[in-house]
């Protein structure tokens, strides 16, 4: 990765429309099949850990080999539906999480680049303001307000970038 520009991406409008269309399609296909729990319900039902997943698989192995021994009131149809759907949703969740992580990491690099470029803009605007370029003071004041409480030192980022450029 380049030091001054961590990532360079351009999505064409048609690609963005196709991606959004794919999300819409997924939404439509899952409509009525997915649930959005409240925070209270999420806490009540929780999620299972890896050991519990192994328990579910072991119980399913018993069901597959000795299921005929279960009592007649055991709802085999609902059990199989839930077990199979659980596997499908676990796989979908895994794929979604992988995609989410890639999207988040890409956005993180884009955020980083945007902050560096924004700090360059600010520094140049300050220089123009100090040189008396008309109409710039307003913008410098607008951008300066973000430095009062910011933990990010944008000026240091710009200086670091200039130092790196001189080294190259």
XYZ file of N, CA and C in Angstrom:
504
model
N 0.830 -1.189 0.000
C 0.000 0.000 0.000
C 0.868 1.244 0.000
N 0.449 2.216 -0.718
C 1.162 3.488 -0.771
C 1.022 4.198 0.569
N 2.044 4.959 0.915
C 2.011 5.672 2.189
C 1.061 6.856 2.144
N 0.963 7.519 0.997
C 0.159 8.732 0.905
C -1.284 8.462 0.518
N -1.541 7.336 -0.085
C -2.895 6.990 -0.503
C -3.070 5.506 -0.258
N -3.775 5.173 0.795
C -3.887 3.784 1.214
C -4.723 2.944 0.250
N -5.688 3.578 -0.422
C -6.587 2.824 -1.281
C -7.159 3.763 -2.334
N -7.408 3.230 -3.501
C -8.012 4.029 -4.569
C -9.081 3.180 -5.241
N -10.330 3.557 -5.036
C -11.457 2.776 -5.537
C -12.442 3.712 -6.220
N -12.988 3.234 -7.310
C -14.079 3.971 -7.948
C -15.133 2.960 -8.358
N -16.341 3.140 -7.840
C -17.457 2.297 -8.242
C -18.305 3.087 -9.224
N -18.545 2.501 -10.380
C -19.400 3.146 -11.367
C -20.849 3.123 -10.892
N -21.608 4.069 -11.354
C -23.015 4.172 -10.963
C -23.756 2.874 -11.247
N -23.463 2.244 -12.372
C -24.152 0.988 -12.706
C -23.801 -0.113 -11.705
N -22.551 -0.152 -11.267
C -22.142 -1.158 -10.281
C -22.846 -0.903 -8.950
N -22.923 0.343 -8.542
C -23.610 0.691 -7.291
C -25.077 0.291 -7.381
N -25.701 0.566 -8.519
C -27.104 0.185 -8.712
C -27.276 -1.328 -8.658
N -26.341 -2.076 -9.255
C -26.419 -3.542 -9.236
C -26.239 -4.074 -7.822
N -25.307 -3.498 -7.088
C -25.072 -3.930 -5.695
C -26.311 -3.657 -4.859
N -26.856 -2.442 -4.972
C -28.072 -2.118 -4.222
C -29.230 -3.011 -4.647
N -29.301 -3.335 -5.933
C -30.331 -4.251 -6.419
C -30.173 -5.643 -5.822
N -28.925 -6.087 -5.690
C -28.666 -7.397 -5.080
C -29.098 -7.400 -3.611
N -28.809 -6.311 -2.905
C -29.270 -6.205 -1.514
C -30.799 -6.206 -1.450
N -31.433 -5.478 -2.372
C -32.900 -5.462 -2.416
C -33.442 -6.866 -2.659
N -32.807 -7.597 -3.564
C -33.248 -8.956 -3.866
C -33.101 -9.855 -2.637
N -31.973 -9.759 -1.964
C -31.765 -10.546 -0.737
C -32.841 -10.202 0.282
N -33.098 -8.906 0.447
C -34.135 -8.449 1.363
C -35.489 -9.071 1.012
N -35.832 -9.066 -0.273
C -37.110 -9.627 -0.717
C -37.171 -11.133 -0.474
N -36.062 -11.831 -0.771
C -36.045 -13.282 -0.600
C -36.166 -13.698 0.866
N -35.652 -12.847 1.761
C -35.697 -13.166 3.190
C -36.910 -12.579 3.893
N -37.697 -11.777 3.170
C -38.864 -11.147 3.778
C -39.795 -12.210 4.365
N -40.147 -12.038 5.622
C -41.012 -12.995 6.308
C -40.283 -14.216 6.835
N -38.980 -14.296 6.555
C -38.201 -15.458 7.004
C -37.145 -15.089 8.035
N -36.935 -13.796 8.232
C -35.960 -13.345 9.227
C -36.676 -12.530 10.295
N -36.100 -12.513 11.455
C -36.684 -11.861 12.632
C -35.716 -10.797 13.116
N -36.267 -9.705 13.612
C -35.457 -8.664 14.243
C -35.855 -8.613 15.713
N -35.044 -9.225 16.561
C -35.342 -9.288 17.994
C -35.102 -7.944 18.662
N -35.826 -7.711 19.719
C -35.578 -6.532 20.549
C -34.327 -6.820 21.384
N -33.687 -5.782 21.921
C -32.523 -6.028 22.784
C -32.856 -6.947 23.962
N -34.056 -6.819 24.511
C -34.474 -7.673 25.624
C -34.574 -9.124 25.173
N -35.195 -9.333 24.003
C -35.312 -10.702 23.486
C -33.940 -11.283 23.144
N -33.059 -10.448 22.584
C -31.706 -10.911 22.266
C -31.007 -11.411 23.526
N -31.205 -10.676 24.601
C -30.579 -11.074 25.866
C -31.264 -12.335 26.407
N -32.579 -12.405 26.277
C -33.330 -13.553 26.794
C -32.930 -14.840 26.080
N -32.863 -14.800 24.748
C -32.584 -16.013 23.979
C -31.094 -16.252 23.793
N -30.318 -15.208 23.851
C -28.868 -15.330 23.752
C -28.411 -15.980 22.462
N -27.187 -16.401 22.459
C -26.638 -17.158 21.337
C -25.822 -18.297 21.922
N -25.649 -19.315 21.140
C -24.950 -20.490 21.657
C -23.462 -20.404 21.331
N -22.675 -21.010 22.181
C -21.229 -21.029 21.947
C -20.854 -22.273 21.132
N -19.573 -22.413 20.858
C -19.111 -23.527 20.019
C -19.412 -24.884 20.635
N -19.309 -24.988 21.954
C -19.589 -26.269 22.602
C -21.065 -26.632 22.432
N -21.934 -25.646 22.536
C -23.353 -25.923 22.332
C -23.648 -26.296 20.883
N -22.908 -25.712 19.947
C -23.074 -26.105 18.541
C -22.689 -27.572 18.365
N -21.624 -27.973 19.030
C -21.209 -29.382 18.961
C -22.281 -30.288 19.562
N -22.912 -29.818 20.648
C -23.994 -30.578 21.272
C -25.148 -30.762 20.289
N -25.511 -29.683 19.571
C -26.594 -29.755 18.578
C -26.247 -30.770 17.492
N -24.992 -30.740 17.031
C -24.568 -31.694 15.989
C -24.586 -33.129 16.511
N -24.168 -33.305 17.752
C -24.171 -34.644 18.345
C -25.605 -35.151 18.512
N -26.499 -34.279 18.951
C -27.906 -34.675 19.094
C -28.485 -35.019 17.727
N -28.104 -34.291 16.697
C -28.582 -34.594 15.352
C -28.043 -35.952 14.880
N -26.796 -36.252 15.230
C -26.240 -37.569 14.882
C -27.068 -38.680 15.533
N -27.422 -38.464 16.803
C -28.279 -39.445 17.483
C -29.617 -39.546 16.760
N -30.195 -38.404 16.411
C -31.484 -38.364 15.723
C -31.407 -39.140 14.409
N -30.309 -38.927 13.653
C -30.157 -39.601 12.361
C -30.024 -41.114 12.521
N -29.318 -41.546 13.567
C -29.089 -42.993 13.700
C -30.116 -43.690 14.590
N -30.688 -42.996 15.557
C -31.614 -43.647 16.509
C -32.911 -42.862 16.694
N -33.234 -42.008 15.738
C -34.426 -41.163 15.858
C -35.720 -41.941 16.036
N -35.755 -43.164 15.529
C -36.964 -43.976 15.669
C -37.263 -44.315 17.125
N -36.269 -44.162 18.006
C -36.472 -44.445 19.427
C -37.129 -43.280 20.175
N -37.171 -42.110 19.548
C -37.785 -40.947 20.196
C -39.294 -41.148 20.291
N -39.916 -40.562 21.305
C -41.361 -40.756 21.470
C -42.159 -40.157 20.308
N -43.367 -40.636 20.120
C -44.198 -40.211 18.994
C -44.566 -38.729 19.067
N -44.585 -38.142 20.243
C -44.946 -36.729 20.361
C -43.786 -35.795 19.989
N -42.590 -36.354 19.755
C -41.462 -35.521 19.315
C -41.750 -35.061 17.883
N -41.733 -33.764 17.646
C -42.096 -33.191 16.348
C -40.908 -33.276 15.389
N -40.840 -34.393 14.688
C -39.728 -34.647 13.768
C -39.696 -33.633 12.614
N -40.839 -33.309 12.074
C -40.908 -32.387 10.939
C -40.360 -31.018 11.343
N -40.827 -30.503 12.482
C -40.362 -29.182 12.928
C -38.884 -29.220 13.319
N -38.442 -30.316 13.937
C -37.028 -30.439 14.289
C -36.164 -30.373 13.035
N -36.492 -31.154 12.023
C -35.686 -31.179 10.801
C -35.703 -29.830 10.093
N -36.857 -29.195 10.056
C -36.963 -27.863 9.458
C -36.046 -26.876 10.189
N -36.125 -26.858 11.519
C -35.308 -25.934 12.318
C -33.822 -26.246 12.184
N -33.472 -27.522 12.242
C -32.058 -27.896 12.158
C -31.482 -27.501 10.806
N -32.177 -27.822 9.731
C -31.686 -27.503 8.384
C -31.630 -25.993 8.155
N -32.662 -25.275 8.578
C -32.677 -23.813 8.429
C -31.557 -23.194 9.248
N -31.300 -23.737 10.431
C -30.219 -23.220 11.273
C -28.886 -23.301 10.546
N -28.632 -24.405 9.868
C -27.385 -24.555 9.121
C -27.310 -23.557 7.963
N -28.403 -23.391 7.260
C -28.443 -22.444 6.139
C -28.161 -21.029 6.646
N -28.841 -20.635 7.729
C -28.670 -19.278 8.251
C -27.282 -19.070 8.841
N -26.701 -20.105 9.421
C -25.332 -19.979 9.930
C -24.364 -19.714 8.773
N -24.565 -20.426 7.660
C -23.717 -20.203 6.480
C -23.927 -18.808 5.898
N -25.183 -18.383 5.794
C -25.476 -17.034 5.290
C -24.871 -15.965 6.201
N -24.982 -16.184 7.499
C -24.409 -15.240 8.458
C -22.891 -15.164 8.307
N -22.253 -16.291 8.113
C -20.798 -16.307 7.919
C -20.396 -15.532 6.676
N -21.111 -15.760 5.584
C -20.809 -15.029 4.344
C -21.066 -13.538 4.512
N -22.151 -13.206 5.186
C -22.481 -11.798 5.436
C -21.414 -11.143 6.302
N -20.960 -11.848 7.319
C -19.917 -11.295 8.193
C -18.612 -11.067 7.440
N -18.254 -11.996 6.555
C -17.041 -11.818 5.744
C -17.168 -10.586 4.856
N -18.317 -10.431 4.234
C -18.554 -9.272 3.376
C -18.551 -7.987 4.199
N -19.199 -8.018 5.360
C -19.223 -6.847 6.243
C -17.808 -6.429 6.622
N -16.980 -7.412 6.968
C -15.605 -7.100 7.367
C -14.826 -6.462 6.214
N -14.997 -6.968 5.015
C -14.326 -6.383 3.847
C -14.820 -4.956 3.590
N -16.141 -4.759 3.691
C -16.702 -3.420 3.499
C -16.179 -2.459 4.562
N -16.177 -2.906 5.814
C -15.709 -2.056 6.926
C -14.234 -1.713 6.765
N -13.414 -2.686 6.410
C -11.981 -2.440 6.257
C -11.700 -1.503 5.091
N -12.442 -1.673 4.009
C -12.277 -0.779 2.857
C -12.675 0.635 3.238
N -13.815 0.776 3.917
C -14.248 2.107 4.348
C -13.256 2.722 5.319
N -12.641 1.910 6.172
C -11.638 2.411 7.120
C -10.473 3.044 6.371
N -9.986 2.373 5.321
C -8.887 2.948 4.538
C -9.336 4.190 3.776
N -10.561 4.171 3.274
C -11.082 5.358 2.596
C -11.227 6.520 3.580
N -11.659 6.224 4.810
C -11.744 7.258 5.848
C -10.361 7.841 6.128
N -9.371 6.959 6.236
C -8.005 7.403 6.523
C -7.503 8.326 5.414
N -7.676 7.883 4.169
C -7.258 8.721 3.037
C -8.009 10.046 3.028
N -9.307 9.990 3.272
C -10.106 11.215 3.267
C -9.637 12.188 4.351
N -9.260 11.674 5.509
C -8.745 12.541 6.580
C -7.425 13.174 6.158
N -6.565 12.402 5.534
C -5.266 12.947 5.098
C -5.469 14.024 4.029
N -6.310 13.743 3.050
C -6.559 14.736 2.007
C -7.251 15.971 2.585
N -8.157 15.755 3.525
C -8.846 16.886 4.154
C -7.864 17.752 4.933
N -6.896 17.106 5.583
C -5.894 17.892 6.316
C -5.036 18.704 5.345
N -4.763 18.160 4.165
C -4.022 18.920 3.146
C -4.840 20.120 2.679
N -6.131 19.904 2.461
C -7.009 20.999 2.045
C -7.008 22.093 3.107
N -7.134 21.686 4.356
C -7.170 22.653 5.460
C -5.865 23.444 5.527
N -4.754 22.728 5.429
C -3.464 23.412 5.502
C -3.318 24.404 4.343
N -3.709 23.993 3.148
C -3.624 24.894 1.992
C -4.564 26.087 2.155
N -5.760 25.850 2.679
C -6.712 26.943 2.910
C -6.148 27.924 3.933
N -5.494 27.391 4.976
C -4.865 28.280 5.967
C -3.779 29.129 5.318
N -2.964 28.506 4.467
C -1.913 29.243 3.765
C -2.518 30.332 2.873
N -3.603 29.978 2.168
C -4.261 30.972 1.309
C -4.845 32.110 2.143
N -5.400 31.768 3.295
C -5.974 32.791 4.173
C -4.892 33.736 4.671
N -3.757 33.160 5.066
C -2.639 33.976 5.546
C -2.062 34.840 4.433
N -2.230 34.393 3.188
C -1.741 35.171 2.037
C -2.772 36.192 1.569
N -3.926 36.221 2.223
C -4.926 37.220 1.900
C -5.832 36.881 0.735
N -5.930 35.611 0.368
C -6.832 35.219 -0.706
C -8.270 35.448 -0.224
N -9.058 36.227 -0.958
C -10.412 36.543 -0.510
C -11.336 35.326 -0.526
N -12.262 35.309 0.442
C -13.281 34.268 0.518
C -12.828 32.973 1.155
N -11.609 32.939 1.679
C -11.075 31.698 2.246
C -11.228 31.671 3.765
N -11.217 32.838 4.400
C -11.265 32.905 5.869
C -12.469 32.161 6.441
N -13.611 32.319 5.791
C -14.822 31.641 6.259
C -14.593 30.131 6.325
N -14.003 29.576 5.264
C -13.795 28.133 5.199
C -12.759 27.652 6.205
N -11.725 28.444 6.416
C -10.713 28.090 7.421
C -11.359 28.048 8.800
N -12.185 29.055 9.101
C -12.875 29.088 10.390
C -13.811 27.896 10.533
N -14.523 27.538 9.452
C -15.437 26.389 9.487
C -14.679 25.092 9.771
N -13.530 24.916 9.127
C -12.758 23.683 9.332
C -12.031 23.699 10.667
N -11.586 24.880 11.116
C -10.820 24.986 12.356
C -11.616 24.529 13.566
N -12.930 24.669 13.515
C -13.739 24.283 14.671
C -13.606 22.791 15.006
N -13.180 21.984 14.052
C -13.047 20.555 14.308
C -11.756 20.203 15.045
N -10.852 21.161 15.178
C -9.601 20.901 15.875
C -9.700 21.188 17.357
N -10.703 21.898 17.783
C -10.808 22.298 19.186
C -10.946 21.108 20.115
N -11.761 20.116 19.719
C -12.003 18.967 20.588
C -11.549 17.654 19.962
N -10.900 17.743 18.840
C -10.510 16.540 18.115
C -9.295 15.883 18.751
N -9.332 14.560 18.783
C -8.163 13.817 19.245
C -7.207 13.560 18.090
N -7.656 13.821 16.900
C -6.828 13.604 15.722
C -6.127 14.912 15.374
N -4.838 14.847 15.238
C -4.072 16.034 14.893
C -3.851 16.012 13.383
N -4.754 16.682 12.667
C -4.692 16.659 11.210
C -3.448 17.357 10.684
N -3.012 18.402 11.385
C -1.815 19.103 10.926
C -0.603 18.181 11.015
N -0.535 17.368 12.065
C 0.571 16.422 12.196
C 0.513 15.390 11.074
N -0.694 14.985 10.674
C -0.830 14.021 9.575
C -0.267 14.620 8.296
N -0.561 15.879 8.057
C -0.072 16.542 6.847
C 1.438 16.658 6.885
N 1.987 17.062 8.036
C 3.442 17.185 8.157
C 4.109 15.832 7.972
N 3.517 14.779 8.545
C 4.066 13.430 8.391
C 4.070 13.038 6.916
N 3.001 13.363 6.210
C 2.893 13.047 4.797
C 3.967 13.809 3.996
N 4.186 15.070 4.330
C 5.194 15.848 3.630
C 6.590 15.287 3.887
N 6.845 14.849 5.120
C 8.128 14.249 5.451
C 8.337 12.975 4.637
N 7.268 12.159 4.516
C 7.375 10.923 3.743
C 7.626 11.229 2.268
N 6.982 12.256 1.757
C 7.157 12.624 0.351
C 8.589 13.047 0.088
N 9.205 13.746 1.048
C 10.579 14.182 0.874
C 11.550 13.004 0.902
N 11.184 11.949 1.697
C 12.030 10.765 1.787
C 11.989 9.970 0.480
N 10.849 9.973 -0.207
C 10.682 9.174 -1.439
C 11.425 9.736 -2.607
